[in-house]
Coordinates of C-alpha atoms in Angstrom, one line a residue:
M1447 CA 117.0 111.3 130.1
A1448 CA 115.2 109.2 127.0
E1449 CA 117.7 107.2 125.0
A1450 CA 117.7 108.5 121.5
A1451 CA 115.7 106.3 119.1
P1452 CA 117.8 103.3 118.3
A1453 CA 118.1 103.3 114.0
R1454 CA 116.3 100.8 112.1
P1455 CA 117.8 97.3 111.6
P1456 CA 119.0 96.0 107.8
G1457 CA 116.8 95.0 105.8
P1458 CA 114.3 95.0 103.9
V1459 CA 111.1 97.3 106.3
T1460 CA 108.8 96.5 107.7
A1461 CA 104.9 97.4 108.5
G1462 CA 105.4 97.0 111.7
Q1463 CA 109.1 99.5 111.7
L1464 CA 106.7 101.9 110.0
V1465 CA 104.3 102.0 113.0
K1466 CA 107.3 101.9 115.5
L1467 CA 109.1 104.2 113.7
V1468 CA 106.0 106.8 113.2
E1469 CA 105.2 106.2 116.7
Q1470 CA 109.1 107.0 117.6
G1471 CA 108.1 110.8 115.6
L1472 CA 104.6 110.7 117.6
Q1473 CA 106.2 111.4 120.7
L1474 CA 108.5 113.8 119.4
V1475 CA 105.7 115.7 118.3
G1476 CA 104.2 115.4 121.5
S1477 CA 101.5 116.8 122.0
G1478 CA 102.3 120.3 121.8
D1479 CA 102.0 123.4 119.5
R1480 CA 103.0 122.1 116.5
G1481 CA 99.5 120.4 115.4
D1482 CA 100.8 120.5 111.9
L1483 CA 103.1 118.1 112.5
R1484 CA 101.0 115.2 114.3
R1485 CA 98.7 115.6 111.7
R1486 CA 100.7 114.6 109.1
L1487 CA 102.0 111.6 111.1
E1488 CA 98.5 110.8 112.2
Q1489 CA 97.7 110.7 108.9
A1490 CA 101.0 108.6 107.4
M1491 CA 99.9 106.1 110.5
H1492 CA 96.2 105.5 109.7
R1493 CA 97.6 104.3 106.3
L1494 CA 100.1 102.2 107.5
Q1495 CA 97.2 100.9 110.2
D1496 CA 95.1 100.8 106.3
P1497 CA 97.1 99.4 104.7
S1498 CA 94.8 98.0 102.1
I1499 CA 96.2 97.3 98.0
R1500 CA 92.5 97.1 96.4
V1501 CA 93.0 95.4 92.5
I1502 CA 89.2 96.1 90.1
V1503 CA 89.1 93.4 88.1
V1504 CA 87.3 94.7 84.5
G1505 CA 86.3 93.8 81.1
E1506 CA 83.1 93.4 79.1
F1507 CA 80.3 91.1 80.4
K1508 CA 80.4 87.4 80.2
Q1509 CA 84.0 87.5 79.8
G1510 CA 84.6 85.0 83.6
K1511 CA 85.7 88.1 85.6
S1512 CA 83.5 86.4 88.8
K1513 CA 85.3 82.4 88.3
L1514 CA 88.4 84.3 87.8
I1515 CA 88.3 85.0 91.4
N1516 CA 86.6 81.8 92.9
A1517 CA 89.2 80.1 92.0
L1518 CA 91.9 83.0 92.9
V1519 CA 90.9 83.0 95.8
N1520 CA 89.4 79.2 95.6
A1521 CA 85.3 79.7 96.6
P1522 CA 82.2 80.7 95.4
V1523 CA 82.1 83.9 96.5
C1524 CA 80.8 85.8 93.4
P1525 CA 78.0 84.5 91.1
V1526 CA 78.2 82.0 88.3
D1527 CA 75.8 81.2 85.4
D1528 CA 75.3 81.6 82.2
D1529 CA 72.5 83.6 83.3
I1530 CA 73.7 85.7 85.6
A1531 CA 76.2 89.1 84.7
T1532 CA 77.6 90.9 88.2
S1533 CA 75.3 94.0 89.3
V1534 CA 77.4 95.2 92.0
P1535 CA 80.7 95.6 93.0
T1536 CA 82.0 92.8 95.3
I1537 CA 84.7 93.8 97.5
V1538 CA 86.5 90.7 98.5
R1539 CA 89.7 90.8 101.1
Y1540 CA 90.9 89.0 104.1
G1541 CA 89.3 88.3 107.4
E1542 CA 88.1 85.7 109.6
P1543 CA 85.9 84.0 110.4
A1544 CA 84.0 84.3 106.6
S1545 CA 81.6 86.8 105.9
A1546 CA 79.7 89.0 103.6
T1547 CA 78.4 92.4 104.0
L1548 CA 75.8 94.3 102.0
L1549 CA 77.3 97.9 102.2
V1550 CA 73.6 100.0 101.0
S1551 CA 72.6 103.9 100.0
A1552 CA 71.4 104.9 103.6
P1553 CA 69.6 108.4 104.1
E1554 CA 72.1 111.2 104.8
N1555 CA 71.0 111.4 108.1
F1556 CA 71.9 107.8 109.4
S1557 CA 75.7 108.2 110.9
A1558 CA 78.8 108.0 109.4
A1559 CA 80.1 106.6 112.8
E1560 CA 78.5 103.8 110.7
N1561 CA 80.0 103.8 107.4
P1562 CA 84.1 102.6 108.4
A1563 CA 84.8 101.9 105.1
G1564 CA 85.2 105.3 104.5
N1565 CA 82.8 105.4 101.4
G1566 CA 79.3 108.0 101.7
A1567 CA 77.4 108.3 99.3
A1568 CA 78.5 111.2 96.5
D1569 CA 75.3 113.3 97.7
G1570 CA 76.0 113.7 101.9
G1571 CA 74.6 110.2 102.8
S1572 CA 75.8 107.2 104.7
I1573 CA 76.9 103.3 103.9
E1574 CA 74.5 100.8 106.2
R1575 CA 76.8 97.9 106.3
R1576 CA 74.2 94.1 106.5
P1577 CA 75.4 91.3 107.1
V1578 CA 73.6 88.4 105.0
E1579 CA 75.1 84.6 104.5
L1580 CA 77.7 83.5 102.6
T1581 CA 75.4 81.3 100.7
D1582 CA 72.6 83.8 99.9
L1583 CA 74.6 87.1 98.5
S1584 CA 74.2 85.7 94.7
A1585 CA 70.4 87.3 95.8
F1586 CA 72.0 90.9 95.9
V1587 CA 74.7 91.1 94.5
S1588 CA 73.5 89.5 90.7
E1589 CA 71.2 90.9 88.0
Q1590 CA 68.3 88.0 87.8
G1591 CA 68.5 88.6 91.9
N1592 CA 68.8 92.6 91.8
P1593 CA 67.5 93.3 88.3
G1594 CA 68.9 97.2 87.9
N1595 CA 70.3 97.5 91.1
S1596 CA 66.6 98.1 92.8
R1597 CA 67.8 97.1 95.9
K1598 CA 69.6 100.8 96.3
I1599 CA 73.1 98.2 97.3
A1600 CA 76.7 100.3 96.6
A1601 CA 79.1 97.3 97.4
A1602 CA 78.7 93.6 99.0
E1603 CA 81.8 93.4 100.9
V1604 CA 83.5 89.4 101.3
C1605 CA 86.0 88.8 103.9
L1606 CA 87.9 85.4 103.8
P1607 CA 90.6 83.4 105.3
R1608 CA 92.6 83.1 102.2
R1609 CA 97.0 83.2 102.7
I1610 CA 96.4 85.2 98.8
L1611 CA 94.9 88.5 100.4
T1612 CA 96.5 88.6 103.6
G1613 CA 99.1 91.8 103.3
G1614 CA 96.0 93.8 102.8
L1615 CA 95.4 92.9 98.9
T1616 CA 91.4 93.1 98.1
I1617 CA 90.4 92.0 94.7
I1618 CA 86.8 94.2 93.3
D1619 CA 84.3 92.0 90.9
S1620 CA 82.9 95.2 89.1
P1621 CA 79.7 94.6 86.9
G1622 CA 80.6 93.9 83.3
V1623 CA 80.6 97.0 81.4
G1624 CA 78.3 96.5 78.1
G1625 CA 79.9 97.1 75.0
M1626 CA 82.9 99.7 77.5
G1627 CA 81.8 102.7 75.7
S1628 CA 78.1 102.9 77.3
T1629 CA 77.6 105.1 80.6
H1630 CA 78.9 101.6 82.5
T1631 CA 82.3 102.5 81.2
L1632 CA 81.7 105.6 83.2
T1633 CA 81.5 104.0 86.8
T1634 CA 83.8 101.3 86.8
L1635 CA 86.6 104.8 85.2
T1636 CA 85.1 106.2 88.6
A1637 CA 86.6 102.8 90.8
L1638 CA 89.7 103.0 88.8
P1639 CA 91.7 106.4 91.0
T1640 CA 91.0 103.9 93.9
A1641 CA 92.4 101.5 92.9
D1642 CA 96.1 100.6 93.4
A1643 CA 95.8 98.4 90.3
M1644 CA 93.2 97.1 87.4
L1645 CA 93.0 93.0 86.1
L1646 CA 91.9 94.3 82.4
V1647 CA 89.7 90.4 81.6
S1648 CA 88.6 89.5 78.4
D1649 CA 88.2 86.5 77.1
A1650 CA 90.2 83.9 74.1
S1651 CA 86.8 83.7 71.9
Q1652 CA 87.9 86.6 69.9
E1653 CA 90.9 89.7 69.9
Y1654 CA 90.6 92.7 71.2
T1655 CA 87.4 95.0 70.2
E1656 CA 87.9 98.3 69.6
P1657 CA 86.4 99.6 73.0
E1658 CA 87.6 97.2 75.1
L1659 CA 91.6 99.2 73.8
R1660 CA 90.6 102.4 74.1
F1661 CA 88.9 102.1 77.5
L1662 CA 92.4 100.0 78.2
R1663 CA 94.4 103.6 77.4
Q1664 CA 91.9 105.4 79.5
A1665 CA 92.6 103.3 82.4
M1666 CA 96.2 103.5 81.9
R1667 CA 96.5 106.8 81.8
I1668 CA 94.0 106.4 85.3
T1669 CA 95.6 103.5 87.5
P1670 CA 99.1 102.8 87.7
S1671 CA 99.2 99.1 87.6
V1672 CA 97.4 97.1 84.5
A1673 CA 97.6 93.8 83.8
A1674 CA 95.6 92.0 80.9
V1675 CA 94.4 88.7 81.8
L1676 CA 93.6 86.1 78.9
S1677 CA 89.8 83.8 80.4
K1678 CA 88.7 80.3 79.7
T1679 CA 92.3 79.2 77.5
D1680 CA 90.0 75.7 78.7
L1681 CA 87.3 76.9 76.1
Y1682 CA 89.2 77.6 72.6
P1683 CA 91.2 74.9 71.2
D1684 CA 93.3 78.4 69.5
W1685 CA 93.8 80.7 72.4
R1686 CA 97.0 81.0 71.7
R1687 CA 96.0 82.3 68.2
V1688 CA 93.6 84.9 70.3
E1689 CA 97.4 85.7 72.5
E1690 CA 99.2 86.7 69.7
L1691 CA 96.4 88.2 68.5
D1692 CA 96.1 90.4 71.7
R1693 CA 99.4 90.9 72.8
A1694 CA 99.9 92.6 69.2
H1695 CA 97.4 95.0 69.2
L1696 CA 99.2 95.3 73.4
D1697 CA 102.8 96.4 71.7
Q1698 CA 100.6 99.7 69.7
V1699 CA 99.1 100.4 73.5
A1700 CA 101.8 99.6 75.8
P1701 CA 104.5 97.1 75.7
D1702 CA 105.1 96.6 79.2
V1703 CA 101.7 95.4 80.0
P1704 CA 101.7 91.8 80.7
L1705 CA 99.3 89.1 79.2
L1706 CA 98.5 86.2 81.7
P1707 CA 96.2 84.4 79.9
L1708 CA 94.3 81.2 82.2
S1709 CA 92.0 78.7 82.7
A1710 CA 89.7 78.9 85.8
D1711 CA 88.1 76.2 85.5
L1712 CA 91.6 74.2 85.9
R1713 CA 92.3 76.5 88.6
L1714 CA 89.4 74.8 90.5
E1715 CA 89.9 71.1 89.7
A1716 CA 93.5 71.7 91.0
S1717 CA 92.9 72.4 93.8
R1718 CA 89.8 70.4 94.3
L1719 CA 92.3 67.3 93.2
Q1720 CA 95.7 69.3 95.3
D1721 CA 97.6 68.7 91.4
S1722 CA 100.7 71.3 90.8
E1723 CA 100.9 70.0 87.9
L1724 CA 97.5 71.4 86.7
N1725 CA 97.7 74.5 89.0
A1726 CA 101.0 75.4 86.7
E1727 CA 98.2 75.0 83.1
S1728 CA 95.4 76.9 84.4
G1729 CA 98.2 79.9 84.8
F1730 CA 97.5 80.7 88.3
P1731 CA 101.0 81.0 89.4
A1732 CA 102.1 84.0 87.2
L1733 CA 98.6 86.2 87.5
V1734 CA 99.5 85.4 91.3
A1735 CA 103.4 86.2 91.5
H1736 CA 101.8 89.6 89.7
L1737 CA 100.1 90.2 92.8
R1738 CA 102.1 89.8 95.3
N1739 CA 105.1 90.9 92.9
D1740 CA 104.5 93.9 91.0
V1741 CA 101.1 94.8 93.3
A1742 CA 101.4 94.4 96.3
G1743 CA 105.5 94.8 96.5
K1744 CA 104.9 98.2 94.7
A1745 CA 102.0 99.4 97.1
E1746 CA 104.7 98.6 99.9
R1747 CA 107.1 100.5 98.0
I1748 CA 104.5 103.1 97.4
Q1749 CA 104.1 102.9 100.8
R1750 CA 107.5 102.8 102.2
R1751 CA 108.5 106.1 100.4
S1752 CA 105.6 108.4 101.6
V1753 CA 106.0 107.4 105.1
S1754 CA 109.3 108.0 104.8
Q1755 CA 109.0 111.2 103.9
D1756 CA 106.3 112.4 106.4
L1757 CA 109.3 111.3 108.8
L1758 CA 111.8 113.0 107.1
S1759 CA 109.5 116.4 106.2
V1760 CA 109.2 116.6 110.4
T1761 CA 112.3 115.9 112.3
E1762 CA 113.1 118.6 109.7
N1763 CA 111.3 120.8 111.0
L1764 CA 111.9 120.0 114.3
R1765 CA 115.4 120.1 114.2
L1766 CA 115.5 123.9 112.3
S1767 CA 114.0 125.0 115.6
L1768 CA 116.3 122.6 118.6
Q1769 CA 119.5 123.8 116.4
S1770 CA 118.8 127.4 116.7
E1771 CA 118.0 127.7 119.9
L1772 CA 121.3 125.4 121.1
E1773 CA 123.9 127.5 118.8
A1774 CA 122.4 130.4 120.3
L1775 CA 122.4 128.8 123.9
E1776 CA 126.1 127.5 123.5
N1777 CA 127.3 130.8 121.6
P1778 CA 126.4 133.1 124.3
G1779 CA 129.3 135.6 122.7
A1780 CA 128.3 135.4 119.4
R1781 CA 124.9 138.1 119.5
P1782 CA 126.2 140.1 116.5
Q1783 CA 126.5 136.5 115.0
M1784 CA 123.4 135.1 116.3
L1785 CA 121.8 138.7 115.2
A1786 CA 122.0 138.2 112.2
D1787 CA 121.1 134.7 112.1
L1788 CA 117.9 136.2 112.8
E1789 CA 117.5 138.8 110.2
Q1790 CA 118.0 136.1 107.5
A1791 CA 115.9 134.1 109.3
K1792 CA 113.2 136.6 108.8
M1793 CA 115.0 137.1 105.4
E1794 CA 113.3 133.9 104.5
A1795 CA 110.1 133.2 105.9
D1796 CA 109.7 136.5 104.1
H1797 CA 111.0 135.0 100.9
L1798 CA 108.4 131.8 101.9
R1799 CA 105.4 133.9 101.6
K1800 CA 107.0 135.9 98.6
R1801 CA 107.3 131.9 97.9
S1802 CA 103.3 131.2 98.6
A1803 CA 101.7 133.9 96.7
R1804 CA 103.2 132.7 93.7
W1805 CA 102.1 129.4 94.2
Q1806 CA 98.4 130.4 94.4
L1807 CA 98.7 132.5 92.0
T1808 CA 100.1 129.4 89.9
L1809 CA 97.2 127.6 90.8
S1810 CA 94.1 130.1 89.9
D1811 CA 95.3 131.0 86.5
G1812 CA 96.0 127.1 86.5
I1813 CA 92.3 126.2 87.3
N1814 CA 91.4 129.1 85.3
D1815 CA 92.9 127.5 82.4
L1816 CA 92.0 124.8 83.0
I1817 CA 88.4 125.1 82.9
A1818 CA 88.9 127.5 79.4
D1819 CA 90.3 123.7 78.4
M1820 CA 87.9 121.6 80.0
E1821 CA 85.2 123.6 77.6
Y1822 CA 86.9 123.6 74.2
D1823 CA 87.8 119.9 74.9
L1824 CA 83.9 119.2 75.3
R1825 CA 83.1 121.1 73.0
D1826 CA 85.0 119.9 70.4
R1827 CA 84.3 116.5 70.8
L1828 CA 80.7 117.0 70.8
R1829 CA 81.2 119.1 67.3
G1830 CA 82.6 115.9 66.1
I1831 CA 80.4 113.5 67.5
Q1832 CA 77.4 116.3 65.6
R1833 CA 79.1 116.2 62.5
E1834 CA 79.4 112.4 62.3
A1835 CA 76.1 112.2 63.2
E1836 CA 74.6 115.0 60.9
T1837 CA 76.3 112.8 57.8
A1838 CA 74.9 109.5 58.8
I1839 CA 71.6 111.1 59.5
D1840 CA 72.2 112.3 55.7
Q1841 CA 73.3 109.9 53.4
G1842 CA 69.9 107.4 54.6
D1843 CA 66.4 107.7 56.6
P1844 CA 66.8 107.8 60.3
G1845 CA 63.7 106.4 61.0
P1846 CA 64.1 102.7 60.9
V1847 CA 66.8 103.1 62.1
W1848 CA 66.7 105.5 65.8
T1849 CA 67.1 103.0 68.1
Q1850 CA 69.8 101.6 66.5
F1851 CA 71.1 105.2 66.4
S1852 CA 69.8 106.3 69.8
Q1853 CA 72.2 103.4 71.0
W1854 CA 75.7 105.0 68.6
L1855 CA 75.2 108.1 69.9
E1856 CA 74.8 107.6 73.7
E1857 CA 78.0 105.3 73.4
C1858 CA 80.1 108.5 71.2
V1859 CA 78.9 110.3 73.8
A1860 CA 79.7 108.0 76.9
A1861 CA 83.2 107.4 75.3
A1862 CA 83.9 110.9 74.6
V1863 CA 83.3 112.0 78.5
S1864 CA 85.1 109.6 79.9
D1865 CA 87.6 111.3 77.6
T1866 CA 87.4 114.7 78.7
F1867 CA 87.3 113.5 82.1
V1868 CA 90.2 111.5 81.5
W1869 CA 92.1 114.4 79.6
T1870 CA 91.4 116.3 83.1
S1871 CA 92.1 114.2 85.8
E1872 CA 96.5 114.0 83.6
R1873 CA 95.6 118.1 83.6
S1874 CA 95.0 118.7 87.6
Q1875 CA 97.6 116.7 88.2
W1876 CA 99.6 118.5 86.3
L1877 CA 98.6 121.3 87.7
A1878 CA 99.6 120.3 91.5
A1879 CA 103.3 119.4 89.8
Q1880 CA 103.2 122.9 88.7
V1881 CA 102.3 123.6 91.9
A1882 CA 104.8 121.5 93.9
E1883 CA 107.3 123.5 91.5
H1884 CA 107.5 126.9 94.0
F1885 CA 108.7 124.7 96.2
A1886 CA 111.6 122.7 95.2
A1887 CA 113.9 123.3 98.1
D1888 CA 111.9 120.4 99.7
E1889 CA 110.1 116.4 98.0
V1890 CA 106.7 117.6 98.9
S1891 CA 104.5 115.2 97.5
L1892 CA 101.3 115.3 96.2
P1893 CA 97.6 115.6 96.8
V1894 CA 95.4 113.1 96.0
L1895 CA 92.7 114.1 92.9
H1896 CA 89.5 112.6 91.6
V1897 CA 88.8 114.0 89.1
S1898 CA 88.3 111.3 87.1
D1899 CA 85.0 109.9 88.9
S1900 CA 82.9 110.2 86.4
G1901 CA 80.2 107.6 87.0
D1902 CA 77.5 109.5 87.4
A1903 CA 78.1 112.4 84.9
L1904 CA 75.1 111.7 82.7
D1905 CA 72.5 111.3 84.5
P1906 CA 71.2 114.5 84.4
V1907 CA 70.7 113.9 80.6
E1908 CA 67.6 112.4 79.4
Q1909 CA 67.4 109.6 76.9
M1910 CA 67.1 110.1 73.5
P1911 CA 63.4 111.8 72.6
G1912 CA 62.0 108.8 70.2
L1913 CA 61.3 109.9 66.3
D1914 CA 58.3 108.6 64.1
P1915 CA 59.7 105.9 61.7
G1916 CA 57.9 106.6 58.6
R1917 CA 56.2 104.0 57.9
V1918 CA 53.7 104.7 55.6
N1919 CA 50.2 101.7 55.3
P1920 CA 48.8 100.8 52.3
I1921 CA 46.2 103.1 52.4
Q1922 CA 47.8 106.5 52.9
K1923 CA 50.0 105.6 50.1
V1924 CA 46.8 105.2 48.2
L1925 CA 45.3 109.2 49.3
I1926 CA 48.4 110.1 49.0
G1927 CA 48.6 108.7 45.7
M1928 CA 44.8 109.9 44.5
R1929 CA 45.0 113.2 46.1
G1930 CA 48.3 113.5 43.9
S1931 CA 46.1 111.9 40.6
Y1932 CA 43.1 113.9 40.8
G1933 CA 43.6 116.9 39.2
G1934 CA 45.9 115.4 36.6
V1935 CA 42.5 113.3 35.7
L1936 CA 40.7 116.4 35.6
M1937 CA 42.8 118.2 34.0
F1938 CA 43.0 116.0 31.2
G1939 CA 39.5 114.7 31.3
L1940 CA 38.0 118.7 30.1
L1941 CA 41.0 118.5 27.8
T1942 CA 40.0 115.5 26.0
G1943 CA 36.5 116.6 26.4
I1944 CA 36.5 119.0 23.5
F1945 CA 37.2 116.3 21.1
G1946 CA 34.0 114.9 22.4
M1947 CA 35.8 112.1 25.0
A1948 CA 34.6 111.4 28.6
L1949 CA 35.6 112.8 31.6
I1950 CA 37.5 109.1 32.7
N1951 CA 39.1 108.1 29.9
P1952 CA 42.4 106.2 28.6
L1953 CA 43.9 109.3 28.4
S1954 CA 43.0 111.1 31.7
V1955 CA 43.6 107.5 33.2
G1956 CA 47.6 107.4 32.6
A1957 CA 48.3 111.0 33.4
G1958 CA 46.4 111.2 36.9
L1959 CA 48.7 107.4 37.4
L1960 CA 51.5 109.8 36.2
L1961 CA 51.0 113.3 38.6
G1962 CA 49.9 110.6 41.1
R1963 CA 53.1 108.3 41.2
K1964 CA 55.1 111.7 40.7
A1965 CA 53.1 112.9 44.4
Y1966 CA 54.1 110.8 46.0
R1967 CA 58.1 110.5 45.5
E1968 CA 57.5 114.2 46.5
D1969 CA 55.9 113.5 49.5
K1970 CA 57.7 110.8 50.7
E1971 CA 60.8 113.1 50.1
T1972 CA 59.0 115.4 51.9
R1973 CA 58.2 113.8 54.9
L1974 CA 62.4 112.1 54.4
K1975 CA 63.5 115.8 54.8
R1976 CA 61.5 116.4 57.4
R1977 CA 62.6 113.3 59.8
Q1978 CA 66.3 114.5 58.7
G1979 CA 65.8 117.8 60.3
E1980 CA 63.6 116.7 63.7
A1981 CA 66.9 114.3 63.9
K1982 CA 69.8 116.4 63.4
A1983 CA 67.6 119.4 66.1
L1984 CA 66.9 116.0 68.4
V1985 CA 70.6 115.8 67.9
R1986 CA 71.6 118.8 68.8
R1987 CA 69.3 119.5 71.6
Q1988 CA 71.0 116.2 73.3
L1989 CA 74.3 116.9 72.5
D1990 CA 73.7 121.1 74.4
D1991 CA 72.3 118.7 77.2
V1992 CA 75.2 117.2 78.0
T1993 CA 77.2 119.8 77.3
F1994 CA 75.4 121.9 79.9
Q1995 CA 75.0 119.1 82.3
V1996 CA 79.0 117.8 82.1
G1997 CA 80.4 121.4 82.2
K1998 CA 78.4 122.2 85.3
Q1999 CA 79.9 119.0 86.9
L2000 CA 83.2 119.2 85.6
K2001 CA 83.4 123.0 86.3
D2002 CA 82.5 121.9 90.3
R2003 CA 85.1 119.4 90.2
L2004 CA 87.7 121.4 89.1
R2005 CA 86.3 124.0 91.7
L2006 CA 86.9 120.4 94.9
V2007 CA 90.2 120.2 92.6
Q2008 CA 91.4 124.1 93.8
R2009 CA 90.4 123.7 96.8
T2010 CA 92.5 120.4 97.8
I2011 CA 95.7 121.6 95.8
R2012 CA 95.0 124.6 97.5
D2013 CA 94.0 123.0 101.4
H2014 CA 97.4 120.6 100.2
F2015 CA 100.1 123.2 99.5
T2016 CA 98.7 125.7 102.4
E2017 CA 99.7 122.9 105.1
I2018 CA 102.6 122.5 103.9
A2019 CA 103.6 126.2 103.0
D2020 CA 102.4 126.9 107.3
E2021 CA 104.4 123.8 108.1
Y2022 CA 107.2 125.6 106.9
H2023 CA 106.2 129.2 108.0
R2024 CA 106.1 128.1 111.9
S2025 CA 108.8 126.1 111.5
L2026 CA 110.6 129.5 111.0
S2027 CA 108.9 131.0 112.6
D2028 CA 109.9 129.3 115.3
S2029 CA 113.1 129.1 115.2
V2030 CA 113.2 132.9 115.1
A2031 CA 111.7 132.8 118.6
A2032 CA 113.8 130.0 119.7
A2033 CA 117.1 131.9 118.8
Q2034 CA 115.5 134.7 120.5
K2035 CA 114.3 133.3 124.1
A2036 CA 117.8 131.3 124.6
A2037 CA 119.6 135.3 123.4
N2038 CA 117.2 136.1 127.0
S2039 CA 117.8 132.9 129.4
Y2040 CA 119.6 133.4 132.3
A2041 CA 123.0 132.5 132.6
Q2042 CA 122.4 129.7 134.7
E2043 CA 119.5 128.0 133.0
K2044 CA 121.3 126.8 129.9
E2045 CA 122.9 124.1 131.3
G2046 CA 120.4 122.3 131.6
R2047 CA 118.2 124.0 128.9
I2048 CA 121.6 122.5 126.5
Q2049 CA 121.2 119.4 127.6
D2050 CA 117.4 118.5 126.8
I2051 CA 118.5 120.4 123.5
R2052 CA 121.1 118.1 122.5
A2053 CA 119.6 114.7 124.1
E2054 CA 116.2 115.4 121.7
L2055 CA 118.9 116.3 118.7
K2056 CA 119.9 112.9 119.3
K2057 CA 116.2 111.3 119.3
V2058 CA 114.9 113.1 116.1
D2059 CA 118.4 112.8 114.1
A2060 CA 118.3 109.6 115.0
L2061 CA 114.4 109.3 113.4
H2062 CA 116.0 111.1 110.0
R2063 CA 118.7 108.4 109.5
A2064 CA 115.8 105.7 109.8
A2065 CA 113.7 107.1 107.9
E2066 CA 116.3 108.1 105.1
A2067 CA 117.2 104.8 105.5
V2068 CA 113.8 103.6 104.6
A2069 CA 113.9 105.7 101.6
A2070 CA 117.4 105.0 100.7
E2071 CA 115.8 101.1 101.1
A2072 CA 112.3 102.2 98.9
K2073 CA 114.3 104.2 95.9
A2074 CA 116.2 100.8 95.3
A2075 CA 113.7 98.1 95.7
G2076 CA 111.5 100.3 92.9
T2077 CA 114.7 100.0 90.9
R2078 CA 115.7 96.4 90.6
S2079 CA 111.9 96.5 90.3
A2080 CA 112.5 98.3 87.6
A2081 CA 115.4 97.0 85.9
G2082 CA 113.1 93.7 86.6
V2083 CA 115.3 91.9 89.5
G2084 CA 113.2 89.8 92.8

């Protein structure tokens, strides 16, 4: 008979020990009919085998994001130049030897097996991996070599043998989001739910702008870990003053967000000279410590806690059926009590069915309420923009400034849409937690939801149409004045003709000039009113289009949320249901077993229970260690 699984050795748990514990769990589940438990452990094993910790670097154009990554890994992996801007996300992870790969959107018939990155196109297509020389990478990921991402590259992946990247740390260089209020912000927000941490980069030339702070507020509602980086401190002597101003802004938004002043040039020079003092002056040791302790350490604690909860749930389900059968075999004379236990188990199963119906009702009602609230939130935000736009139009001539006005409207709409998506994402997580409360007797995991994926939300919306600038050339002005003055000249010429004066005389000409000037002013005012009316109509039509297109996408995402939550908790409910049913069947089987089979079966069950209990204790130890590590981290203890 196999010995019981050994308890976890003392000290911090390692990834290898977690893998061994999950393997023991898979052996206990076996290849029997508990495929639900086996799937849960297989998912836990997949998470352990792919321990990527994704850190996305974001910020406006030309803030030093690419050079920061180059300095962090001490390699020119991201293109850096005054005239070069990143147009494609670049993923930097550990790998040996150094290599570069392009992830290109492939047709829908492209094999999914050839997409190991697991980031297939949103339209159902897949990703084709194309190796390139590391020195040629800038020709594909920069705006100069790939303007507007005309090559349709989803991302670039760079593998480097760097110590800082060991353990799964992955750095992502995102394209500049240009003003933090443009539609590029939506694309950046799309990547945040899949990231473990975010670095917001802003150089030391000025304090935070309002768009940067708004983006930071949105990101903090999506990403679990956020840090601010003050770059280019070597270029600006007054960077400490800017740091103070930025710190004051951060204290109002999130006092616990760290602010790290850095100089990438000093870091690169320190690496070249192997100068530890210069490296300390660059500020990068603080960033490295943040990534290792606060980001990687936190992700590892979350992973340990998640795997331990999976192991605890599986062992409890296995123990339930084994314990029921063992008790029935060891106490054959207590048949009345056994029958009472069977009835109790049946009642628990019925109670679980009722509870399952309640959580499904909570989910259905919650999604309907969420859709209604989402539509109201989106319309309310867009109506506020419409009122502000119409007020601005009434205060002046929209024709000459229509290009700037359209850009302003686009930024306001993008900000409103991203706010709605983030708010909807929060409400979706809240709804998942409400559904989880129906399983309050056991700690259950929440599904991963990506409602804030809003990168393509405004793609179906057409560009703002043009508007007549309202410019009138001198000839047109003369013609408008002549049309108005003609009646005045004729009328006063005829009137003065009674006194023997000519048709064209000083009085008739003066009257014509006055009436011509009045006619020009009236025509100018009429054209202004017409342009204002046309501008308001264009704004209303544009916002109606946004409401229609974005509202449809939000509804689709919420339906996907409903299916994700439903499938997630249905699987959990099925596990409980199956375990209770198995316990009833096991007890019934034990009651009908022959005496000669009992002893052997009892020994087998006891051996299985020893292994299940040993694994359960090891999982409890892992959970306790992860909780203690989280408490120490929250208290600031190393």
